[in-house]
Amino acid sequence: MPLLEINALEKRYGRVRALDGLTLSAEPGIYGLIGPNGAGKTTALSIVLGILRPDGGRVRVDGRDPVRDPLGVKRVTGYLPEEPFFYDYLTGAETLSLAASAHRAAWRADAFLREWTEALEMDGHLDQLVGHYSHGMRQKLGLLLSILHRPRLLLWDEPFVGLDFPSQERVRRLMEALKTRGCAIILSTHVLPLVEAAADRVGFILEGRLRWEGENPGSLSRFFHGDPGNDPDA
Ligand code: ATP
């Protein structure tokens, strides 16, 4: 059973058809979800998390239905939104503690989280107020929050935005480490070279449907040079 199954998903906002029969599935590994502005990527991720209700179709996360069991889905899913929200008056450590208590997770004792707090060079900033963080530091705190309860599915919306080049490379290595632990990572991004460098599979979404899907590496350049891949409409 795939960790994530999306089948014929529909979502309308008034007259706007944001999702129009989106179907895709993800196994453990890195899935690069690409598509132009307004293609429906954030809408799809919000439905997977149970934040939005679909108008049609179905989603399963490790067998769980986000409509009927949103808490169960959140237990196995880690989310990095495009613009993570933080309480500016808490420190990084207090932010992690707050999220950990909601998940009943012991983040200070978690060797994997400690390792990646250091690898992302956040260990020296945990006693600082989040309100004083730089954009990149907020992004890295968001990434740590998304993995603190050891989820099996990661939904990362633009994880590389605002990160300097060495940090992008570290996040790429974090994705590899998560993959080794059996996680599926949905990487929604416009940064195509990073998708090409990191993803095992790539899906191209346009007007709320999956228009093309292929194995990496090289599938993006084939796509942009006209190879139809397994276009469901071809
Ligand atoms: P981007 O790459 O720009 O982040 P996206 O692929 O994540 O875009 P969505 O944010 O899912 O796209 O938007 C899909 C469509 O739904 C767009 O036409 C958008 O204008 C519309 N939309 C999204 N949220 C709402 C909302 N709350 N109310 C009305 N329309 C919305």
Short mmCIF file of C-alpha atoms and ligand atoms in Angstrom, two decimals:
data_model
loop_
_atom_site.label_atom_id
_atom_site.label_comp_id
_atom_site.label_asym_id
_atom_site.label_seq_id
_atom_site.Cartn_x
_atom_site.Cartn_y
_atom_site.Cartn_z
CA MET A 1 0.00 0.00 0.00
CA PRO A 2 1.49 3.44 -0.94
CA LEU A 3 2.04 5.82 1.99
CA LEU A 4 0.02 8.47 0.17
CA GLU A 5 -2.85 7.80 -2.22
CA ILE A 6 -4.76 10.63 -3.90
CA ASN A 7 -7.57 9.54 -6.16
CA ALA A 8 -9.70 11.74 -8.46
CA LEU A 9 -9.54 14.65 -6.02
CA GLU A 10 -11.85 17.62 -6.66
CA LYS A 11 -11.88 21.02 -4.98
CA ARG A 12 -13.70 24.19 -6.02
CA TYR A 13 -13.51 27.66 -4.53
CA GLY A 14 -16.73 29.19 -5.87
CA ARG A 15 -16.25 29.16 -9.64
CA VAL A 16 -12.52 28.32 -9.45
CA ARG A 17 -11.77 24.65 -10.01
CA ALA A 18 -8.57 24.30 -7.95
CA LEU A 19 -8.41 20.48 -8.23
CA ASP A 20 -9.94 18.70 -11.17
CA GLY A 21 -9.47 14.96 -10.73
CA LEU A 22 -5.98 14.91 -9.20
CA THR A 23 -4.61 11.39 -8.88
CA LEU A 24 -1.18 10.46 -7.60
CA SER A 25 0.47 8.14 -5.11
CA ALA A 26 3.77 8.15 -3.26
CA GLU A 27 5.88 5.34 -1.86
CA PRO A 28 8.82 5.88 0.53
CA GLY A 29 11.26 8.18 -1.30
CA ILE A 30 11.28 11.74 -2.60
CA TYR A 31 8.44 12.89 -4.86
CA GLY A 32 8.95 16.26 -6.55
CA LEU A 33 5.61 17.97 -7.13
CA ILE A 34 6.00 20.80 -9.60
CA GLY A 35 3.57 23.08 -11.39
CA PRO A 36 2.97 26.75 -12.11
CA ASN A 37 1.44 29.26 -9.67
CA GLY A 38 -2.18 28.39 -8.99
CA ALA A 39 -1.87 24.80 -10.26
CA GLY A 40 -3.40 23.39 -7.06
CA LYS A 41 -0.36 22.12 -5.13
CA THR A 42 -1.10 23.88 -1.82
CA THR A 43 -4.78 22.98 -2.07
CA ALA A 44 -3.87 19.31 -2.53
CA LEU A 45 -1.48 19.34 0.45
CA SER A 46 -4.11 21.05 2.64
CA ILE A 47 -6.65 18.33 1.79
CA VAL A 48 -4.12 15.58 2.55
CA LEU A 49 -3.59 17.15 5.99
CA GLY A 50 -7.30 17.45 6.71
CA ILE A 51 -7.18 21.28 6.75
CA LEU A 52 -9.54 21.50 3.75
CA ARG A 53 -12.40 19.21 2.78
CA PRO A 54 -12.46 17.89 -0.77
CA ASP A 55 -15.58 18.17 -2.94
CA GLY A 56 -14.91 14.75 -4.43
CA GLY A 57 -12.39 11.93 -4.68
CA ARG A 58 -10.46 10.34 -1.86
CA VAL A 59 -7.18 10.51 0.02
CA ARG A 60 -5.46 7.89 2.15
CA VAL A 61 -2.39 8.54 4.29
CA ASP A 62 -0.92 5.25 5.42
CA GLY A 63 -4.47 3.90 5.10
CA ARG A 64 -6.08 6.80 7.04
CA ASP A 65 -8.78 9.10 5.68
CA PRO A 66 -8.05 12.78 6.48
CA VAL A 67 -11.78 13.61 6.50
CA ARG A 68 -12.70 10.94 9.06
CA ASP A 69 -9.43 10.71 10.97
CA PRO A 70 -7.61 14.08 10.73
CA LEU A 71 -5.73 13.55 14.01
CA GLY A 72 -4.54 10.11 12.91
CA VAL A 73 -3.26 11.67 9.68
CA LYS A 74 -1.45 14.45 11.59
CA ARG A 75 0.25 11.82 13.76
CA VAL A 76 1.96 10.27 10.74
CA THR A 77 2.43 13.44 8.68
CA GLY A 78 4.87 16.32 9.00
CA TYR A 79 4.00 19.59 7.26
CA LEU A 80 6.14 22.55 6.31
CA PRO A 81 3.81 25.24 4.94
CA GLU A 82 5.06 27.76 2.42
CA GLU A 83 4.95 30.38 5.18
CA PRO A 84 5.29 28.67 8.55
CA PHE A 85 3.58 30.39 11.48
CA PHE A 86 5.42 30.93 14.75
CA TYR A 87 4.83 32.75 18.02
CA ASP A 88 7.52 35.43 17.86
CA TYR A 89 7.61 35.71 21.66
CA LEU A 90 8.76 32.08 22.12
CA THR A 91 12.33 30.89 21.71
CA GLY A 92 13.20 28.13 19.23
CA ALA A 93 13.47 25.62 22.09
CA GLU A 94 10.08 26.69 23.52
CA THR A 95 8.54 26.36 20.05
CA LEU A 96 9.89 22.82 19.70
CA SER A 97 8.73 21.95 23.25
CA LEU A 98 5.23 23.25 22.53
CA ALA A 99 4.91 21.17 19.36
CA ALA A 100 6.48 18.15 21.07
CA SER A 101 3.95 18.26 23.92
CA ALA A 102 1.09 18.36 21.40
CA HIS A 103 2.54 15.23 19.81
CA ARG A 104 3.66 13.69 23.14
CA ALA A 105 7.15 13.52 21.61
CA ALA A 106 10.41 13.90 23.56
CA TRP A 107 12.42 16.09 21.22
CA ARG A 108 15.42 16.71 23.49
CA ALA A 109 16.01 12.96 23.82
CA ASP A 110 15.60 12.29 20.11
CA ALA A 111 19.06 11.59 18.65
CA PHE A 112 17.89 12.11 15.05
CA LEU A 113 16.39 15.50 15.85
CA ARG A 114 19.50 16.52 17.81
CA GLU A 115 21.73 15.45 14.94
CA TRP A 116 19.75 17.53 12.44
CA THR A 117 19.41 20.52 14.77
CA GLU A 118 23.21 20.62 14.73
CA ALA A 119 23.53 19.80 11.02
CA LEU A 120 21.21 22.69 10.15
CA GLU A 121 23.26 24.89 12.51
CA MET A 122 20.24 25.67 14.69
CA ASP A 123 21.66 24.37 18.00
CA GLY A 124 23.24 27.77 18.75
CA HIS A 125 19.97 29.62 18.13
CA LEU A 126 17.46 27.65 20.17
CA ASP A 127 17.53 30.08 23.12
CA GLN A 128 16.85 33.05 20.86
CA LEU A 129 13.34 34.47 20.33
CA VAL A 130 11.84 33.30 17.03
CA GLY A 131 10.86 36.94 16.45
CA HIS A 132 14.59 37.65 16.11
CA TYR A 133 15.24 34.82 13.64
CA SER A 134 16.28 35.45 10.05
CA HIS A 135 14.05 34.10 7.28
CA GLY A 136 16.35 31.09 6.75
CA MET A 137 16.40 30.29 10.48
CA ARG A 138 12.57 30.34 10.57
CA GLN A 139 12.57 27.99 7.61
CA LYS A 140 14.97 25.59 9.32
CA LEU A 141 12.92 25.68 12.54
CA GLY A 142 9.88 24.83 10.43
CA LEU A 143 11.73 21.85 8.98
CA LEU A 144 12.70 20.62 12.48
CA LEU A 145 9.08 21.02 13.63
CA SER A 146 7.90 18.94 10.69
CA ILE A 147 10.09 15.96 11.67
CA LEU A 148 9.91 16.10 15.48
CA HIS A 149 7.16 13.50 15.91
CA ARG A 150 8.86 11.05 13.50
CA PRO A 151 6.21 11.19 10.77
CA ARG A 152 6.32 8.76 7.86
CA LEU A 153 4.95 11.25 5.34
CA LEU A 154 6.51 14.69 4.90
CA LEU A 155 4.69 17.44 3.01
CA TRP A 156 7.17 20.21 2.36
CA ASP A 157 5.97 23.31 0.53
CA GLU A 158 8.99 25.24 -0.84
CA PRO A 159 11.50 24.01 1.80
CA PHE A 160 14.45 25.68 0.05
CA VAL A 161 13.08 29.21 -0.19
CA GLY A 162 15.28 31.67 1.72
CA LEU A 163 18.02 29.11 2.41
CA ASP A 164 21.63 29.82 1.49
CA PHE A 165 23.39 27.31 -0.71
CA PRO A 166 25.08 25.25 2.09
CA SER A 167 21.74 25.05 3.93
CA GLN A 168 20.00 23.84 0.76
CA GLU A 169 22.60 21.09 0.52
CA ARG A 170 22.00 20.15 4.18
CA VAL A 171 18.24 19.97 3.62
CA ARG A 172 18.89 17.74 0.63
CA ARG A 173 20.91 15.44 2.91
CA LEU A 174 18.11 15.55 5.50
CA MET A 175 15.72 14.33 2.80
CA GLU A 176 18.07 11.45 2.02
CA ALA A 177 18.27 10.56 5.73
CA LEU A 178 14.46 10.59 6.02
CA LYS A 179 14.19 8.43 2.93
CA THR A 180 16.59 5.93 4.49
CA ARG A 181 14.22 5.80 7.48
CA GLY A 182 11.39 4.80 5.13
CA CYS A 183 9.67 8.19 4.82
CA ALA A 184 7.86 9.52 1.77
CA ILE A 185 8.66 13.18 1.13
CA ILE A 186 6.41 15.30 -1.08
CA LEU A 187 8.55 18.17 -2.21
CA SER A 188 6.38 20.93 -3.64
CA THR A 189 8.64 23.52 -5.20
CA HIS A 190 9.48 25.79 -8.11
CA VAL A 191 13.22 25.20 -7.67
CA LEU A 192 13.64 22.72 -10.52
CA PRO A 193 17.40 22.02 -10.23
CA LEU A 194 16.83 20.84 -6.65
CA VAL A 195 13.99 18.58 -7.74
CA GLU A 196 16.23 17.18 -10.45
CA ALA A 197 19.05 16.67 -7.92
CA ALA A 198 16.96 15.11 -5.18
CA ALA A 199 13.69 13.54 -6.34
CA ASP A 200 13.15 9.87 -7.16
CA ARG A 201 9.91 10.67 -8.94
CA VAL A 202 8.50 13.86 -10.41
CA GLY A 203 4.89 14.86 -11.04
CA PHE A 204 3.79 17.93 -12.98
CA ILE A 205 0.44 19.40 -11.96
CA LEU A 206 -1.48 21.89 -14.08
CA GLU A 207 -5.00 23.25 -13.54
CA GLY A 208 -5.64 20.77 -10.76
CA ARG A 209 -4.65 17.59 -12.59
CA LEU A 210 -1.51 15.53 -12.84
CA ARG A 211 -0.38 16.10 -16.42
CA TRP A 212 2.85 14.18 -16.39
CA GLU A 213 4.75 11.86 -14.09
CA GLY A 214 8.14 10.24 -14.47
CA GLU A 215 11.16 8.75 -12.79
CA ASN A 216 14.08 10.99 -11.99
CA PRO A 217 16.92 11.57 -12.87
CA GLY A 218 16.63 13.35 -16.16
CA SER A 219 12.86 13.21 -16.39
CA LEU A 220 12.45 16.95 -16.01
CA SER A 221 14.70 17.77 -18.93
CA ARG A 222 12.93 15.10 -21.01
CA PHE A 223 9.61 16.65 -20.01
CA PHE A 224 10.69 20.16 -20.96
CA HIS A 225 12.03 18.84 -24.28
CA GLY A 226 8.74 17.29 -25.26
CA ASP A 227 8.92 13.64 -24.17
CA PRO A 228 5.28 12.79 -23.30
CA GLY A 229 6.37 10.46 -20.45
CA ASN A 230 3.27 8.78 -19.07
CA ASP A 231 0.97 11.75 -19.63
CA PRO A 232 -2.48 10.41 -18.70
CA ASP A 233 -3.97 12.61 -21.44
CA ALA A 234 -1.46 11.66 -24.17
P1 ATP B 1 1.58 28.46 -5.96
O1 ATP B 1 2.63 27.69 -6.70
O2 ATP B 1 1.41 29.86 -6.47
O3 ATP B 1 1.71 28.41 -4.46
P2 ATP B 1 -0.46 26.36 -5.96
O4 ATP B 1 -0.12 25.36 -7.01
O5 ATP B 1 -0.11 26.02 -4.56
O6 ATP B 1 0.14 27.78 -6.35
P3 ATP B 1 -3.15 26.77 -4.97
O7 ATP B 1 -2.76 27.75 -3.91
O8 ATP B 1 -3.57 25.42 -4.53
O9 ATP B 1 -2.04 26.65 -6.09
O10 ATP B 1 -4.36 27.45 -5.80
C1 ATP B 1 -5.11 26.75 -6.80
C2 ATP B 1 -6.22 27.65 -7.30
O11 ATP B 1 -7.18 27.84 -6.28
C3 ATP B 1 -5.77 29.06 -7.72
O12 ATP B 1 -6.58 29.44 -8.83
C4 ATP B 1 -6.09 29.90 -6.50
O13 ATP B 1 -6.37 31.24 -6.88
C5 ATP B 1 -7.34 29.22 -5.98
N1 ATP B 1 -7.47 29.36 -4.51
C6 ATP B 1 -6.63 28.88 -3.58
N2 ATP B 1 -7.08 29.13 -2.33
C7 ATP B 1 -8.25 29.83 -2.49
C8 ATP B 1 -9.20 30.39 -1.58
N3 ATP B 1 -9.06 30.27 -0.26
N4 ATP B 1 -10.27 31.01 -2.11
C9 ATP B 1 -10.44 31.13 -3.44
N5 ATP B 1 -9.58 30.62 -4.36
C10 ATP B 1 -8.50 29.98 -3.89
#
